[in-house]
Amino acid sequence: MDRLRARAMDARRRARDQSDRGMTAAMGNACKPGRPRDAGDGIARWRLRVRGRVQGVGFRPFVYRRAAQYALAGWICNDASGVIMEVQGPSQALECLLAALYHEAPPLARVEHVEREERGIDPDALGFAIRPSTGGPINTGIAPDAALCEPCLSELFDPDNRRFRYPFINCAHCGPRYSIMTDMPYDRPNTAMSGFPLCPLCRAEYEDPADRRFHAEPIACAACGPRLALWDAGGRTQAAGDVMAAAWSLIQAGAIVAVKGIGGFHLMGDARNPAAVAALRQRKGRLDKPFAVLALNVVSLGDVARIDAPEGRLLAGADRPIVLVRKTSECEDHLGDVAPGLDRLGVMLPYTPVQYLLFHEARGRPPGTQWLHERHEALFVCTSANPGHEPLVTGNEEAVVRLAGLADAFVVHDRPIVSRCDDGVMRQDDGKATWLRCGRGQAPSRIRLPTAGPCVLGLGAMQKNTVCLTRGDEAFVSPHVGDLANRAAYHAFEGAIASLTRLLGVRPRAVACDLHPDYPSTRYAEQLAARQDIACVAVQHHHAHIAAVMAEHGLSDPVLGIALDGSGYGPGGEIWGGELLWLEGARFRRLGHLAPLALAGGDRAAREPWRMAAAALHALGRDADITRRFPGPAAAIVADMIARRINTPLTTSAGRLFDAAAGLLGVCLQEGYEGQAAMMLEGLAASAPAVPALAGGYSISDGGELTLVPALAALHPGVDPAIGAALFHATLSAGLAAWVGRAARDTGVHRVALAGGCFVNAILKKALCAALEAQGLTVYTAVRVPPNDAGLCLGQAWVAQQALNEGRVPCA
């Protein structure tokens, strides 16, 4: 394969020395119709199998045009395994085509490898054709949804174009993919567009190899495609000459409008209108949790966010995630309570025609497209349309019921959403991107595993749930599902499993889950295993965190792993969360852990950081300070609970350690959402000058226990919160680095994987990576999947697959 790729690259370099016109003419002379073709003329015929993301991305039209350019004969078609073709012509032309497959494929395509087989010459071969798709065992990637491309944008705002302001414009290089797919291969009958027969003009474009919409499956226009409608809060259709004009008028007036997009509904309002933001917060019961902001372009965010070039590229990519960027000093003046108390703001750019049309209305419908690159004042709150912790709403009637009391009006359409896809969320620090949530445009993520094995279904945990399905040496991770705490979320979880298994065409031979017996995902795994008579593999939470990093980096040899998160079920039911592990294959060993702290009130302590501060004061022998630092009757009760060990289980959680630091500094005593205390602590640390680690701020026992209690003693009301936060981060990083360094010397293992939700923290990750690398250690972190619980399913599936390969688990 390497020789094949090298030959292709050499051919491409040779081709650069000639103009396309000269090359085409040369190839045409060698392949004139009617001329006998045989090996003596330098003619060859290849069968090429192309694997990767090559369906739904304009790949067949691309090959068709290259074949015409090089005067090649043959055919191409989709099948369940990807794309297959036979091409015949001069050997040099075939080499040039092969180079083009690797280096000139359409923007959404991902060519992983090309298999070549020599075929006998067909003396009658003339022309090149796209044949109908064929079936067979599915073995291809799934194309994610993509943002509207520049050519489609130009047409959308061209009054002379027949798709002028058509809200469902797309082509072979953009638009919905995964969210509308019902089956593979990716052809129109296997999508939500099957109910929209093409009009003659669209049919002509669809069948014209020279057209950008050649075999673009979601192709449509106003005459034959989906349509928008405006509904009031009760679901009654409203008379509106232009739906988007009416929606803009409502938002201008302070209304909250639920807008149906590609992967689900958004709740949208005027981000610069404090009353609208406050109303949305009150309706969603989301008093502190930040909202994301939708802007026309990067320059429109200049007064609220500081965006560097790498962040700008992330925002403008085809997947269009929400990117957490640094606020400006005047952000609060412009956006008020959109993201209170944090140093970062979640921002995104438009990716659907509907979103662009909303900005077009806000700008007064300017002509052309120049306005798309100019600063515009309008900023929209754009948050997932779901009540509480339920999954994203996708259906029209469902929206009216589930969003009752949340939305003042609905912008709906009649194209079904087959698979829900929430917006992805990421942040970038020092040029390195970290996913916090994988969603539309990025998932299902396809990850190449270091080894092949039986098909395994990984089911994740309770929070930030995603599911993973393996196929050979590939793993596919679903878009974000959410927290499995209610019936709607559980149904979405089942839907994600059904979607992946249907589109990938595989049947699991084992199912993997978390050790926690009460997680809905664990119970589902046990029931599925019993029903289908397959193996059920329970994987310890932090083992799965580190295994996910190993899987995506192809690590098979032993590694050391630091897993830092909120909590996870230990092998004996303990509450883990700050773990130093040794891992190889499906095995792990605990080498150490953070010093435990008391969870006063159990799970309630995770929502009230002052309780963790009280536990820290107890660990310091300062019980009397609990009632002085935290006045009120609850403080005395908590102090007594901790002293008498009543309803106070111990935890090694790093997340609770962050809570303790935040509580001691008075930064956050009560959380309004998960991770608030840690996020506020990080924001303060980022605003402080560089602070060295506290001398004697940590210690490591002979048994491998790392304690930060001495550092916590330095966090008291007399310390500036920003300095205290920076001191805590620096001391924790230094302690972790010393901890791992000692383990590396003891074990001889010099590769380290970092995982768990605490590694979303850029300050901690950067400092720890630098300290470990300074010791000569090689560090690996999550790249393709989030380091938090959203990556667990990948680690579970990989551990289970390794166990099956090692013969440690019976295989069905």
PDB file of N, CA and C in Angstrom, residues 3-49:
ATOM      1  N   ARG A   3       3.849   1.548  -1.276  1.00  0.00           N
ATOM      2  CA  ARG A   3       4.399   1.722  -2.625  1.00  0.00           C
ATOM      3  C   ARG A   3       3.356   2.306  -3.559  1.00  0.00           C
ATOM      4  N   LEU A   4       2.115   1.852  -3.404  1.00  0.00           N
ATOM      5  CA  LEU A   4       1.033   2.356  -4.239  1.00  0.00           C
ATOM      6  C   LEU A   4       0.826   3.847  -4.005  1.00  0.00           C
ATOM      7  N   ARG A   5       0.833   4.261  -2.746  1.00  0.00           N
ATOM      8  CA  ARG A   5       0.651   5.678  -2.421  1.00  0.00           C
ATOM      9  C   ARG A   5       1.838   6.498  -2.947  1.00  0.00           C
ATOM     10  N   ALA A   6       3.068   5.937  -2.814  1.00  0.00           N
ATOM     11  CA  ALA A   6       4.245   6.659  -3.286  1.00  0.00           C
ATOM     12  C   ALA A   6       4.215   6.835  -4.801  1.00  0.00           C
ATOM     13  N   ARG A   7       3.807   5.775  -5.506  1.00  0.00           N
ATOM     14  CA  ARG A   7       3.703   5.885  -6.964  1.00  0.00           C
ATOM     15  C   ARG A   7       2.676   6.936  -7.354  1.00  0.00           C
ATOM     16  N   ALA A   8       1.585   6.970  -6.616  1.00  0.00           N
ATOM     17  CA  ALA A   8       0.550   7.961  -6.900  1.00  0.00           C
ATOM     18  C   ALA A   8       1.077   9.368  -6.708  1.00  0.00           C
ATOM     19  N   MET A   9       1.854   9.583  -5.645  1.00  0.00           N
ATOM     20  CA  MET A   9       2.390  10.920  -5.394  1.00  0.00           C
ATOM     21  C   MET A   9       3.404  11.313  -6.462  1.00  0.00           C
ATOM     22  N   ASP A  10       4.223  10.339  -6.890  1.00  0.00           N
ATOM     23  CA  ASP A  10       5.180  10.629  -7.964  1.00  0.00           C
ATOM     24  C   ASP A  10       4.458  11.023  -9.245  1.00  0.00           C
ATOM     25  N   ALA A  11       3.378  10.310  -9.542  1.00  0.00           N
ATOM     26  CA  ALA A  11       2.611  10.635 -10.742  1.00  0.00           C
ATOM     27  C   ALA A  11       2.015  12.032 -10.644  1.00  0.00           C
ATOM     28  N   ARG A  12       1.587  12.391  -9.441  1.00  0.00           N
ATOM     29  CA  ARG A  12       0.995  13.722  -9.276  1.00  0.00           C
ATOM     30  C   ARG A  12       2.053  14.799  -9.507  1.00  0.00           C
ATOM     31  N   ARG A  13       3.270  14.557  -9.027  1.00  0.00           N
ATOM     32  CA  ARG A  13       4.329  15.533  -9.250  1.00  0.00           C
ATOM     33  C   ARG A  13       4.652  15.675 -10.734  1.00  0.00           C
ATOM     34  N   ARG A  14       4.615  14.538 -11.439  1.00  0.00           N
ATOM     35  CA  ARG A  14       4.876  14.610 -12.885  1.00  0.00           C
ATOM     36  C   ARG A  14       3.765  15.377 -13.588  1.00  0.00           C
ATOM     37  N   ALA A  15       2.557  15.151 -13.107  1.00  0.00           N
ATOM     38  CA  ALA A  15       1.416  15.812 -13.746  1.00  0.00           C
ATOM     39  C   ALA A  15       1.469  17.314 -13.571  1.00  0.00           C
ATOM     40  N   ARG A  16       2.062  17.791 -12.447  1.00  0.00           N
ATOM     41  CA  ARG A  16       2.136  19.224 -12.223  1.00  0.00           C
ATOM     42  C   ARG A  16       2.966  19.936 -13.287  1.00  0.00           C
ATOM     43  N   ASP A  17       3.869  19.197 -13.915  1.00  0.00           N
ATOM     44  CA  ASP A  17       4.734  19.797 -14.924  1.00  0.00           C
ATOM     45  C   ASP A  17       4.014  20.041 -16.244  1.00  0.00           C
ATOM     46  N   GLN A  18       2.806  19.578 -16.356  1.00  0.00           N
ATOM     47  CA  GLN A  18       2.036  19.751 -17.587  1.00  0.00           C
ATOM     48  C   GLN A  18       0.740  20.463 -17.279  1.00  0.00           C
ATOM     49  N   SER A  19       0.247  21.224 -18.178  1.00  0.00           N
ATOM     50  CA  SER A  19      -1.062  21.859 -17.983  1.00  0.00           C
ATOM     51  C   SER A  19      -2.147  20.799 -18.108  1.00  0.00           C
ATOM     52  N   ASP A  20      -3.296  21.065 -17.475  1.00  0.00           N
ATOM     53  CA  ASP A  20      -4.402  20.128 -17.575  1.00  0.00           C
ATOM     54  C   ASP A  20      -4.791  19.921 -19.035  1.00  0.00           C
ATOM     55  N   ARG A  21      -4.712  20.985 -19.807  1.00  0.00           N
ATOM     56  CA  ARG A  21      -5.122  20.870 -21.209  1.00  0.00           C
ATOM     57  C   ARG A  21      -4.175  19.969 -21.988  1.00  0.00           C
ATOM     58  N   GLY A  22      -2.872  20.162 -21.728  1.00  0.00           N
ATOM     59  CA  GLY A  22      -1.907  19.331 -22.434  1.00  0.00           C
ATOM     60  C   GLY A  22      -2.013  17.876 -22.040  1.00  0.00           C
ATOM     61  N   MET A  23      -2.232  17.630 -20.723  1.00  0.00           N
ATOM     62  CA  MET A  23      -2.359  16.260 -20.258  1.00  0.00           C
ATOM     63  C   MET A  23      -3.589  15.600 -20.864  1.00  0.00           C
ATOM     64  N   THR A  24      -4.692  16.330 -20.856  1.00  0.00           N
ATOM     65  CA  THR A  24      -5.926  15.770 -21.401  1.00  0.00           C
ATOM     66  C   THR A  24      -5.762  15.430 -22.873  1.00  0.00           C
ATOM     67  N   ALA A  25      -5.110  16.322 -23.604  1.00  0.00           N
ATOM     68  CA  ALA A  25      -4.905  16.068 -25.026  1.00  0.00           C
ATOM     69  C   ALA A  25      -4.024  14.845 -25.236  1.00  0.00           C
ATOM     70  N   ALA A  26      -2.983  14.751 -24.429  1.00  0.00           N
ATOM     71  CA  ALA A  26      -2.088  13.607 -24.582  1.00  0.00           C
ATOM     72  C   ALA A  26      -2.807  12.297 -24.304  1.00  0.00           C
ATOM     73  N   MET A  27      -3.618  12.303 -23.246  1.00  0.00           N
ATOM     74  CA  MET A  27      -4.339  11.089 -22.915  1.00  0.00           C
ATOM     75  C   MET A  27      -5.414  10.795 -23.960  1.00  0.00           C
ATOM     76  N   GLY A  28      -5.997  11.858 -24.440  1.00  0.00           N
ATOM     77  CA  GLY A  28      -7.039  11.660 -25.453  1.00  0.00           C
ATOM     78  C   GLY A  28      -6.474  11.026 -26.701  1.00  0.00           C
ATOM     79  N   ASN A  29      -5.280  11.438 -27.131  1.00  0.00           N
ATOM     80  CA  ASN A  29      -4.661  10.850 -28.317  1.00  0.00           C
ATOM     81  C   ASN A  29      -4.367   9.369 -28.112  1.00  0.00           C
ATOM     82  N   ALA A  30      -4.052   9.011 -26.869  1.00  0.00           N
ATOM     83  CA  ALA A  30      -3.749   7.604 -26.611  1.00  0.00           C
ATOM     84  C   ALA A  30      -5.000   6.755 -26.507  1.00  0.00           C
ATOM     85  N   CYS A  31      -6.152   7.402 -26.273  1.00  0.00           N
ATOM     86  CA  CYS A  31      -7.386   6.650 -26.024  1.00  0.00           C
ATOM     87  C   CYS A  31      -8.497   7.053 -26.966  1.00  0.00           C
ATOM     88  N   LYS A  32      -8.179   7.353 -28.193  1.00  0.00           N
ATOM     89  CA  LYS A  32      -9.223   7.759 -29.128  1.00  0.00           C
ATOM     90  C   LYS A  32     -10.223   6.633 -29.334  1.00  0.00           C
ATOM     91  N   PRO A  33     -11.521   6.968 -29.374  1.00  0.00           N
ATOM     92  CA  PRO A  33     -12.537   5.939 -29.596  1.00  0.00           C
ATOM     93  C   PRO A  33     -12.228   5.130 -30.851  1.00  0.00           C
ATOM     94  N   GLY A  34     -12.395   3.834 -30.726  1.00  0.00           N
ATOM     95  CA  GLY A  34     -12.233   2.965 -31.878  1.00  0.00           C
ATOM     96  C   GLY A  34     -10.837   2.443 -32.056  1.00  0.00           C
ATOM     97  N   ARG A  35      -9.855   3.060 -31.360  1.00  0.00           N
ATOM     98  CA  ARG A  35      -8.494   2.584 -31.493  1.00  0.00           C
ATOM     99  C   ARG A  35      -8.305   1.325 -30.656  1.00  0.00           C
ATOM    100  N   PRO A  36      -7.688   0.258 -31.200  1.00  0.00           N
ATOM    101  CA  PRO A  36      -7.462  -0.948 -30.403  1.00  0.00           C
ATOM    102  C   PRO A  36      -6.611  -0.626 -29.179  1.00  0.00           C
ATOM    103  N   ARG A  37      -6.990  -1.180 -28.031  1.00  0.00           N
ATOM    104  CA  ARG A  37      -6.250  -0.926 -26.804  1.00  0.00           C
ATOM    105  C   ARG A  37      -5.724  -2.251 -26.286  1.00  0.00           C
ATOM    106  N   ASP A  38      -4.449  -2.312 -26.068  1.00  0.00           N
ATOM    107  CA  ASP A  38      -3.878  -3.505 -25.460  1.00  0.00           C
ATOM    108  C   ASP A  38      -2.644  -3.101 -24.661  1.00  0.00           C
ATOM    109  N   ALA A  39      -2.115  -4.066 -23.951  1.00  0.00           N
ATOM    110  CA  ALA A  39      -0.987  -3.777 -23.072  1.00  0.00           C
ATOM    111  C   ALA A  39       0.211  -3.254 -23.842  1.00  0.00           C
ATOM    112  N   GLY A  40       0.326  -3.634 -25.106  1.00  0.00           N
ATOM    113  CA  GLY A  40       1.446  -3.157 -25.904  1.00  0.00           C
ATOM    114  C   GLY A  40       1.409  -1.665 -26.147  1.00  0.00           C
ATOM    115  N   ASP A  41       0.231  -1.058 -26.057  1.00  0.00           N
ATOM    116  CA  ASP A  41       0.108   0.389 -26.215  1.00  0.00           C
ATOM    117  C   ASP A  41       0.262   1.126 -24.893  1.00  0.00           C
ATOM    118  N   GLY A  42       0.658   0.402 -23.818  1.00  0.00           N
ATOM    119  CA  GLY A  42       0.756   1.037 -22.513  1.00  0.00           C
ATOM    120  C   GLY A  42      -0.591   1.222 -21.858  1.00  0.00           C
ATOM    121  N   ILE A  43      -1.589   0.496 -22.369  1.00  0.00           N
ATOM    122  CA  ILE A  43      -2.935   0.591 -21.812  1.00  0.00           C
ATOM    123  C   ILE A  43      -3.092  -0.443 -20.705  1.00  0.00           C
ATOM    124  N   ALA A  44      -3.774  -0.016 -19.614  1.00  0.00           N
ATOM    125  CA  ALA A  44      -4.041  -0.925 -18.503  1.00  0.00           C
ATOM    126  C   ALA A  44      -5.470  -0.707 -18.027  1.00  0.00           C
ATOM    127  N   ARG A  45      -5.975  -1.685 -17.300  1.00  0.00           N
ATOM    128  CA  ARG A  45      -7.300  -1.573 -16.696  1.00  0.00           C
ATOM    129  C   ARG A  45      -7.183  -1.951 -15.222  1.00  0.00           C
ATOM    130  N   TRP A  46      -7.647  -1.037 -14.371  1.00  0.00           N
ATOM    131  CA  TRP A  46      -7.578  -1.270 -12.930  1.00  0.00           C
ATOM    132  C   TRP A  46      -8.979  -1.320 -12.346  1.00  0.00           C
ATOM    133  N   ARG A  47      -9.141  -2.193 -11.345  1.00  0.00           N
ATOM    134  CA  ARG A  47     -10.316  -2.100 -10.470  1.00  0.00           C
ATOM    135  C   ARG A  47      -9.834  -1.487  -9.157  1.00  0.00           C
ATOM    136  N   LEU A  48     -10.461  -0.391  -8.767  1.00  0.00           N
ATOM    137  CA  LEU A  48     -10.072   0.339  -7.565  1.00  0.00           C
ATOM    138  C   LEU A  48     -11.210   0.300  -6.546  1.00  0.00           C
ATOM    139  N   ARG A  49     -10.887  -0.105  -5.347  1.00  0.00           N
ATOM    140  CA  ARG A  49     -11.814  -0.062  -4.237  1.00  0.00           C
ATOM    141  C   ARG A  49     -11.366   1.076  -3.302  1.00  0.00           C
TER     142      ARG A  49
END
